[in-house]
PDB file of C-alpha atoms in Angstrom:
ATOM      1  CA  ALA A   6       1.294   4.060 -17.870  1.00  0.00           C
ATOM      2  CA  GLN A   7       0.082   5.303 -14.530  1.00  0.00           C
ATOM      3  CA  ARG A   8       2.378   7.071 -12.135  1.00  0.00           C
ATOM      4  CA  VAL A   9       2.045   8.740  -8.755  1.00  0.00           C
ATOM      5  CA  THR A  10       4.546  11.304  -7.579  1.00  0.00           C
ATOM      6  CA  GLN A  11       4.944  12.596  -4.060  1.00  0.00           C
ATOM      7  CA  PRO A  12       7.649  15.225  -4.403  1.00  0.00           C
ATOM      8  CA  GLU A  13       8.440  15.548  -0.696  1.00  0.00           C
ATOM      9  CA  LYS A  14      10.064  12.637   1.098  1.00  0.00           C
ATOM     10  CA  LEU A  15      10.054  14.519   4.375  1.00  0.00           C
ATOM     11  CA  LEU A  16       7.786  17.263   5.648  1.00  0.00           C
ATOM     12  CA  SER A  17       8.029  18.922   9.018  1.00  0.00           C
ATOM     13  CA  VAL A  18       5.570  21.409  10.517  1.00  0.00           C
ATOM     14  CA  PHE A  19       4.789  22.756  13.952  1.00  0.00           C
ATOM     15  CA  LYS A  20       1.681  21.772  15.842  1.00  0.00           C
ATOM     16  CA  GLY A  21      -1.231  23.982  14.890  1.00  0.00           C
ATOM     17  CA  ALA A  22       0.241  24.925  11.539  1.00  0.00           C
ATOM     18  CA  PRO A  23      -1.451  24.029   8.245  1.00  0.00           C
ATOM     19  CA  VAL A  24      -0.056  21.084   6.378  1.00  0.00           C
ATOM     20  CA  GLU A  25      -0.270  20.056   2.740  1.00  0.00           C
ATOM     21  CA  LEU A  26       1.153  16.806   1.402  1.00  0.00           C
ATOM     22  CA  LYS A  27       1.496  16.945  -2.342  1.00  0.00           C
ATOM     23  CA  CYS A  28       0.503  14.237  -4.782  1.00  0.00           C
ATOM     24  CA  ASN A  29       0.568  14.386  -8.551  1.00  0.00           C
ATOM     25  CA  TYR A  30      -0.488  11.635 -10.890  1.00  0.00           C
ATOM     26  CA  SER A  31      -0.396  10.674 -14.515  1.00  0.00           C
ATOM     27  CA  TYR A  32      -3.115   8.444 -15.852  1.00  0.00           C
ATOM     28  CA  SER A  33      -4.946   8.396 -19.143  1.00  0.00           C
ATOM     29  CA  GLY A  34      -8.284   7.279 -17.764  1.00  0.00           C
ATOM     30  CA  SER A  35     -10.569   8.513 -15.037  1.00  0.00           C
ATOM     31  CA  PRO A  36      -8.588   8.091 -11.826  1.00  0.00           C
ATOM     32  CA  GLU A  37      -9.614   6.790  -8.463  1.00  0.00           C
ATOM     33  CA  LEU A  38      -7.278   8.312  -5.905  1.00  0.00           C
ATOM     34  CA  PHE A  39      -6.655   7.486  -2.303  1.00  0.00           C
ATOM     35  CA  TRP A  40      -4.495   8.446   0.626  1.00  0.00           C
ATOM     36  CA  TYR A  41      -3.102   5.799   2.944  1.00  0.00           C
ATOM     37  CA  VAL A  42      -1.362   6.403   6.268  1.00  0.00           C
ATOM     38  CA  GLN A  43       1.058   4.346   8.302  1.00  0.00           C
ATOM     39  CA  TYR A  44       1.620   5.374  11.896  1.00  0.00           C
ATOM     40  CA  SER A  45       4.713   4.192  13.717  1.00  0.00           C
ATOM     41  CA  ARG A  46       4.609   0.429  14.290  1.00  0.00           C
ATOM     42  CA  GLN A  47       1.125   0.175  12.819  1.00  0.00           C
ATOM     43  CA  ARG A  48      -0.281  -1.222   9.612  1.00  0.00           C
ATOM     44  CA  LEU A  49      -0.822   0.708   6.465  1.00  0.00           C
ATOM     45  CA  GLN A  50      -4.429   1.869   6.458  1.00  0.00           C
ATOM     46  CA  LEU A  51      -6.760   3.727   4.155  1.00  0.00           C
ATOM     47  CA  LEU A  52      -7.185   7.366   5.183  1.00  0.00           C
ATOM     48  CA  LEU A  53      -9.519   8.741   2.573  1.00  0.00           C
ATOM     49  CA  ARG A  54     -10.695   8.392  -1.033  1.00  0.00           C
ATOM     50  CA  HIS A  55     -11.518  11.117  -3.470  1.00  0.00           C
ATOM     51  CA  ILE A  56     -14.919   9.786  -4.495  1.00  0.00           C
ATOM     52  CA  SER A  57     -16.353  10.127  -1.016  1.00  0.00           C
ATOM     53  CA  ARG A  58     -15.189  13.738  -0.562  1.00  0.00           C
ATOM     54  CA  GLU A  59     -15.017  13.077   3.153  1.00  0.00           C
ATOM     55  CA  SER A  60     -12.887  14.534   5.908  1.00  0.00           C
ATOM     56  CA  ILE A  61     -11.060  12.038   8.079  1.00  0.00           C
ATOM     57  CA  LYS A  62      -9.162  13.151  11.189  1.00  0.00           C
ATOM     58  CA  GLY A  63      -9.430  16.698   9.856  1.00  0.00           C
ATOM     59  CA  PHE A  64      -7.741  15.804   6.557  1.00  0.00           C
ATOM     60  CA  THR A  65      -9.281  16.556   3.189  1.00  0.00           C
ATOM     61  CA  ALA A  66      -8.088  16.006  -0.354  1.00  0.00           C
ATOM     62  CA  ASP A  67      -9.496  17.429  -3.538  1.00  0.00           C
ATOM     63  CA  LEU A  68      -8.961  15.902  -6.919  1.00  0.00           C
ATOM     64  CA  ASN A  69      -7.827  18.527  -9.412  1.00  0.00           C
ATOM     65  CA  LYS A  70      -7.976  16.935 -12.837  1.00  0.00           C
ATOM     66  CA  GLY A  71      -6.606  20.029 -14.539  1.00  0.00           C
ATOM     67  CA  GLU A  72      -3.453  19.961 -12.466  1.00  0.00           C
ATOM     68  CA  THR A  73      -3.546  16.146 -12.062  1.00  0.00           C
ATOM     69  CA  SER A  74      -3.131  16.564  -8.346  1.00  0.00           C
ATOM     70  CA  PHE A  75      -4.646  15.129  -5.194  1.00  0.00           C
ATOM     71  CA  HIS A  76      -3.009  17.024  -2.365  1.00  0.00           C
ATOM     72  CA  LEU A  77      -3.798  16.133   1.230  1.00  0.00           C
ATOM     73  CA  LYS A  78      -4.507  19.052   3.527  1.00  0.00           C
ATOM     74  CA  LYS A  79      -5.193  19.771   7.166  1.00  0.00           C
ATOM     75  CA  PRO A  80      -5.648  23.264   8.534  1.00  0.00           C
ATOM     76  CA  PHE A  81      -4.174  22.600  11.983  1.00  0.00           C
ATOM     77  CA  ALA A  82      -1.674  19.771  12.311  1.00  0.00           C
ATOM     78  CA  GLN A  83      -1.521  17.694  15.497  1.00  0.00           C
ATOM     79  CA  GLU A  84       1.417  15.721  16.870  1.00  0.00           C
ATOM     80  CA  GLU A  85      -0.519  12.488  16.387  1.00  0.00           C
ATOM     81  CA  ASP A  86      -0.595  13.203  12.653  1.00  0.00           C
ATOM     82  CA  SER A  87       3.090  12.318  12.464  1.00  0.00           C
ATOM     83  CA  ALA A  88       3.234   9.331  10.129  1.00  0.00           C
ATOM     84  CA  MET A  89       4.098   8.131   6.649  1.00  0.00           C
ATOM     85  CA  TYR A  90       1.511   9.122   4.040  1.00  0.00           C
ATOM     86  CA  TYR A  91       1.088   7.401   0.692  1.00  0.00           C
ATOM     87  CA  CYS A  92      -0.915   8.632  -2.237  1.00  0.00           C
ATOM     88  CA  ALA A  93      -2.278   5.888  -4.493  1.00  0.00           C
ATOM     89  CA  LEU A  94      -4.068   5.628  -7.798  1.00  0.00           C
ATOM     90  CA  TYR A  95      -6.337   2.712  -8.570  1.00  0.00           C
ATOM     91  CA  ASN A  96      -6.685   1.586 -12.159  1.00  0.00           C
ATOM     92  CA  THR A  97     -10.101  -0.001 -12.402  1.00  0.00           C
ATOM     93  CA  ASN A  98      -9.331  -1.560 -15.786  1.00  0.00           C
ATOM     94  CA  ALA A  99      -6.100  -3.199 -14.693  1.00  0.00           C
ATOM     95  CA  GLY A 100      -7.344  -3.788 -11.171  1.00  0.00           C
ATOM     96  CA  LYS A 101      -4.222  -2.589  -9.466  1.00  0.00           C
ATOM     97  CA  SER A 102      -3.025   0.243  -7.287  1.00  0.00           C
ATOM     98  CA  THR A 103       0.040   2.349  -7.915  1.00  0.00           C
ATOM     99  CA  PHE A 104       1.536   4.002  -4.870  1.00  0.00           C
ATOM    100  CA  GLY A 105       3.703   7.066  -4.551  1.00  0.00           C
ATOM    101  CA  ASP A 106       6.973   6.804  -2.659  1.00  0.00           C
ATOM    102  CA  GLY A 107       5.424   8.300   0.441  1.00  0.00           C
ATOM    103  CA  THR A 108       5.954  11.412   2.535  1.00  0.00           C
ATOM    104  CA  THR A 109       7.034  11.254   6.151  1.00  0.00           C
ATOM    105  CA  LEU A 110       5.230  13.944   8.084  1.00  0.00           C
ATOM    106  CA  THR A 111       6.627  15.108  11.396  1.00  0.00           C
ATOM    107  CA  VAL A 112       4.564  17.456  13.512  1.00  0.00           C
ATOM    108  CA  LYS A 113       6.727  19.173  16.093  1.00  0.00           C
ATOM    109  CA  PRO A 114       5.369  20.386  19.431  1.00  0.00           C
TER     110      PRO A 114
ATOM    111  CA  LYS B   6     -12.862  -9.504  14.035  1.00  0.00           C
ATOM    112  CA  ALA B   7      -9.294 -10.512  13.393  1.00  0.00           C
ATOM    113  CA  GLY B   8      -7.279  -8.469  10.925  1.00  0.00           C
ATOM    114  CA  VAL B   9      -5.136  -9.669   8.082  1.00  0.00           C
ATOM    115  CA  THR B  10      -2.530 -12.074   9.397  1.00  0.00           C
ATOM    116  CA  GLN B  11       0.781 -12.676   7.706  1.00  0.00           C
ATOM    117  CA  THR B  12       3.224 -15.397   8.654  1.00  0.00           C
ATOM    118  CA  PRO B  13       6.012 -15.528   9.361  1.00  0.00           C
ATOM    119  CA  ARG B  14       6.760 -11.984  10.497  1.00  0.00           C
ATOM    120  CA  TYR B  15      10.473 -12.285   9.869  1.00  0.00           C
ATOM    121  CA  LEU B  16      12.483 -14.563   7.653  1.00  0.00           C
ATOM    122  CA  ILE B  17      16.145 -14.901   6.743  1.00  0.00           C
ATOM    123  CA  LYS B  18      17.044 -16.912   3.672  1.00  0.00           C
ATOM    124  CA  THR B  19      20.156 -17.565   1.623  1.00  0.00           C
ATOM    125  CA  ARG B  20      20.574 -16.627  -2.013  1.00  0.00           C
ATOM    126  CA  GLY B  21      19.271 -19.340  -4.289  1.00  0.00           C
ATOM    127  CA  GLN B  22      16.754 -20.681  -1.805  1.00  0.00           C
ATOM    128  CA  GLN B  23      13.038 -20.399  -2.197  1.00  0.00           C
ATOM    129  CA  VAL B  24      10.503 -19.017   0.263  1.00  0.00           C
ATOM    130  CA  THR B  25       6.769 -19.199   0.861  1.00  0.00           C
ATOM    131  CA  LEU B  26       4.860 -16.466   2.651  1.00  0.00           C
ATOM    132  CA  SER B  27       1.344 -16.838   3.942  1.00  0.00           C
ATOM    133  CA  CYS B  28      -1.577 -14.444   4.266  1.00  0.00           C
ATOM    134  CA  SER B  29      -4.868 -15.054   6.029  1.00  0.00           C
ATOM    135  CA  PRO B  30      -7.426 -12.426   5.025  1.00  0.00           C
ATOM    136  CA  ILE B  31     -10.154 -10.950   7.158  1.00  0.00           C
ATOM    137  CA  SER B  32     -13.035 -13.381   7.471  1.00  0.00           C
ATOM    138  CA  GLY B  33     -15.380 -12.979   4.527  1.00  0.00           C
ATOM    139  CA  HIS B  34     -12.852 -11.195   2.341  1.00  0.00           C
ATOM    140  CA  ARG B  35     -12.307 -12.963  -0.952  1.00  0.00           C
ATOM    141  CA  SER B  36      -9.731 -10.691  -2.540  1.00  0.00           C
ATOM    142  CA  VAL B  37      -6.061 -10.728  -1.586  1.00  0.00           C
ATOM    143  CA  SER B  38      -3.328  -8.517  -2.990  1.00  0.00           C
ATOM    144  CA  TRP B  39       0.410  -8.680  -2.432  1.00  0.00           C
ATOM    145  CA  TYR B  40       2.892  -5.823  -2.439  1.00  0.00           C
ATOM    146  CA  GLN B  41       6.644  -5.534  -2.100  1.00  0.00           C
ATOM    147  CA  GLN B  42       7.935  -2.597  -0.084  1.00  0.00           C
ATOM    148  CA  THR B  43      11.560  -1.520  -0.300  1.00  0.00           C
ATOM    149  CA  PRO B  44      13.314   1.756   0.579  1.00  0.00           C
ATOM    150  CA  GLY B  45      14.402   2.232  -3.006  1.00  0.00           C
ATOM    151  CA  GLN B  46      11.279   1.226  -4.932  1.00  0.00           C
ATOM    152  CA  GLY B  47       8.520   2.009  -2.461  1.00  0.00           C
ATOM    153  CA  LEU B  48       5.332  -0.042  -2.553  1.00  0.00           C
ATOM    154  CA  GLN B  49       5.010  -2.127  -5.669  1.00  0.00           C
ATOM    155  CA  PHE B  50       2.059  -4.286  -6.671  1.00  0.00           C
ATOM    156  CA  LEU B  51       2.863  -7.965  -7.059  1.00  0.00           C
ATOM    157  CA  PHE B  52      -0.451  -9.690  -7.768  1.00  0.00           C
ATOM    158  CA  GLU B  53      -4.092  -9.903  -6.831  1.00  0.00           C
ATOM    159  CA  TYR B  54      -6.257 -12.961  -6.277  1.00  0.00           C
ATOM    160  CA  PHE B  55     -10.005 -13.218  -6.144  1.00  0.00           C
ATOM    161  CA  SER B  56     -11.922 -16.443  -5.679  1.00  0.00           C
ATOM    162  CA  GLU B  57      -8.773 -18.513  -6.238  1.00  0.00           C
ATOM    163  CA  THR B  58      -7.988 -16.803  -9.548  1.00  0.00           C
ATOM    164  CA  GLN B  59      -5.119 -14.455 -10.220  1.00  0.00           C
ATOM    165  CA  ARG B  60      -6.701 -11.316 -11.628  1.00  0.00           C
ATOM    166  CA  ASN B  61      -3.681  -9.133 -12.078  1.00  0.00           C
ATOM    167  CA  LYS B  62       0.063  -9.311 -11.904  1.00  0.00           C
ATOM    168  CA  GLY B  63       2.628  -6.601 -11.452  1.00  0.00           C
ATOM    169  CA  ASN B  64       5.896  -6.228 -13.264  1.00  0.00           C
ATOM    170  CA  PHE B  65       7.891  -8.892 -11.451  1.00  0.00           C
ATOM    171  CA  PRO B  66       9.852 -11.844 -12.823  1.00  0.00           C
ATOM    172  CA  GLY B  67       8.383 -15.301 -12.978  1.00  0.00           C
ATOM    173  CA  ARG B  68      10.276 -16.253  -9.819  1.00  0.00           C
ATOM    174  CA  PHE B  69       7.446 -14.560  -7.971  1.00  0.00           C
ATOM    175  CA  SER B  70       4.266 -16.574  -7.898  1.00  0.00           C
ATOM    176  CA  GLY B  71       1.232 -16.972  -5.737  1.00  0.00           C
ATOM    177  CA  ARG B  72      -1.977 -18.794  -5.204  1.00  0.00           C
ATOM    178  CA  GLN B  73      -5.198 -18.535  -3.297  1.00  0.00           C
ATOM    179  CA  PHE B  74      -7.034 -21.367  -1.625  1.00  0.00           C
ATOM    180  CA  SER B  75     -10.743 -22.023  -1.353  1.00  0.00           C
ATOM    181  CA  ASN B  76     -10.792 -20.492   2.136  1.00  0.00           C
ATOM    182  CA  SER B  77      -9.316 -17.288   0.613  1.00  0.00           C
ATOM    183  CA  ARG B  78      -5.965 -17.749   2.332  1.00  0.00           C
ATOM    184  CA  SER B  79      -3.135 -16.882   0.004  1.00  0.00           C
ATOM    185  CA  GLU B  80       0.501 -17.781  -0.354  1.00  0.00           C
ATOM    186  CA  MET B  81       3.233 -16.205  -2.364  1.00  0.00           C
ATOM    187  CA  ASN B  82       6.390 -17.977  -3.369  1.00  0.00           C
ATOM    188  CA  VAL B  83       9.712 -16.611  -4.460  1.00  0.00           C
ATOM    189  CA  SER B  84      12.154 -19.051  -6.005  1.00  0.00           C
ATOM    190  CA  THR B  85      15.886 -18.688  -6.529  1.00  0.00           C
ATOM    191  CA  LEU B  86      16.125 -15.818  -4.092  1.00  0.00           C
ATOM    192  CA  GLU B  87      18.338 -12.851  -4.889  1.00  0.00           C
ATOM    193  CA  LEU B  88      19.750 -10.251  -2.527  1.00  0.00           C
ATOM    194  CA  GLY B  89      17.436  -7.684  -4.110  1.00  0.00           C
ATOM    195  CA  ASP B  90      14.402  -9.632  -2.976  1.00  0.00           C
ATOM    196  CA  SER B  91      15.029  -8.453   0.565  1.00  0.00           C
ATOM    197  CA  ALA B  92      11.953  -6.423   1.379  1.00  0.00           C
ATOM    198  CA  LEU B  93       8.804  -6.127   3.424  1.00  0.00           C
ATOM    199  CA  TYR B  94       6.060  -8.122   1.745  1.00  0.00           C
ATOM    200  CA  LEU B  95       2.585  -6.838   2.459  1.00  0.00           C
ATOM    201  CA  CYS B  96      -0.685  -8.572   1.961  1.00  0.00           C
ATOM    202  CA  ALA B  97      -4.027  -6.769   1.793  1.00  0.00           C
ATOM    203  CA  SER B  98      -7.534  -8.175   1.758  1.00  0.00           C
ATOM    204  CA  SER B  99     -10.894  -6.808   0.710  1.00  0.00           C
ATOM    205  CA  LEU B 100     -14.405  -8.092   0.196  1.00  0.00           C
ATOM    206  CA  VAL B 101     -14.078  -7.698  -3.557  1.00  0.00           C
ATOM    207  CA  PRO B 102     -11.178  -6.513  -5.717  1.00  0.00           C
ATOM    208  CA  GLY B 103     -10.470  -2.863  -5.200  1.00  0.00           C
ATOM    209  CA  PRO B 104      -8.273  -0.369  -3.433  1.00  0.00           C
ATOM    210  CA  GLU B 105     -10.156  -0.217  -0.158  1.00  0.00           C
ATOM    211  CA  ALA B 106      -8.222  -3.014   1.394  1.00  0.00           C
ATOM    212  CA  PHE B 107      -6.969  -3.855   4.847  1.00  0.00           C
ATOM    213  CA  PHE B 108      -3.273  -4.487   5.162  1.00  0.00           C
ATOM    214  CA  GLY B 109      -1.394  -7.023   7.206  1.00  0.00           C
ATOM    215  CA  GLN B 110       1.719  -6.192   9.187  1.00  0.00           C
ATOM    216  CA  GLY B 111       3.932  -7.740   6.586  1.00  0.00           C
ATOM    217  CA  THR B 112       6.675 -10.325   6.392  1.00  0.00           C
ATOM    218  CA  ARG B 113      10.196  -8.955   6.543  1.00  0.00           C
ATOM    219  CA  LEU B 114      12.341 -11.092   4.245  1.00  0.00           C
ATOM    220  CA  THR B 115      16.102 -10.777   4.375  1.00  0.00           C
ATOM    221  CA  VAL B 116      18.189 -12.577   1.782  1.00  0.00           C
ATOM    222  CA  VAL B 117      21.832 -13.072   2.682  1.00  0.00           C
TER     223      VAL B 117
END
């Protein structure tokens, strides 16, 4: 069975500080991992995907198969980064996504 | 272009009743997925439709069902509502089945 764990429900950092949102997964196949973000009063939206190795809004995430992790990082947090972040694993065989419970990030001024 | 539209936005129903929620995907998108979001269980996959066919179903009882029409619009139905069905129901659409989907704002269902 596939599972996604985000160990921190809440994370608070000061503006300009580095931030890392943790995500661990369990999956027997080759995973496709994603980060979604939901800003206050906005829709859930895709932030980034591991296969593209892109940086969106200064965020990056590296898939570490050895540690089964896909942590989301940003070197200098901004207040507008305050949001709920979900890590998700897509099972291409089953055709479904499994989401973590989410981490609420608060960036303080 | 218009985003994913879910109607109604809010709904209050009584235990035992049934409810139908609607989702209009982004124009051209043929895949629609449904999720249930609750504080206790997080985001849980309900089912996915593509070209009017249910491709996948999550671990929910048979009271939860859905369908997709030829114009890609989708409905989900919950029969014999229980208090635990109170949740935000999210719909997401994509061109083809996959995780890179666009989400609607959700329908907040409250069962009393």
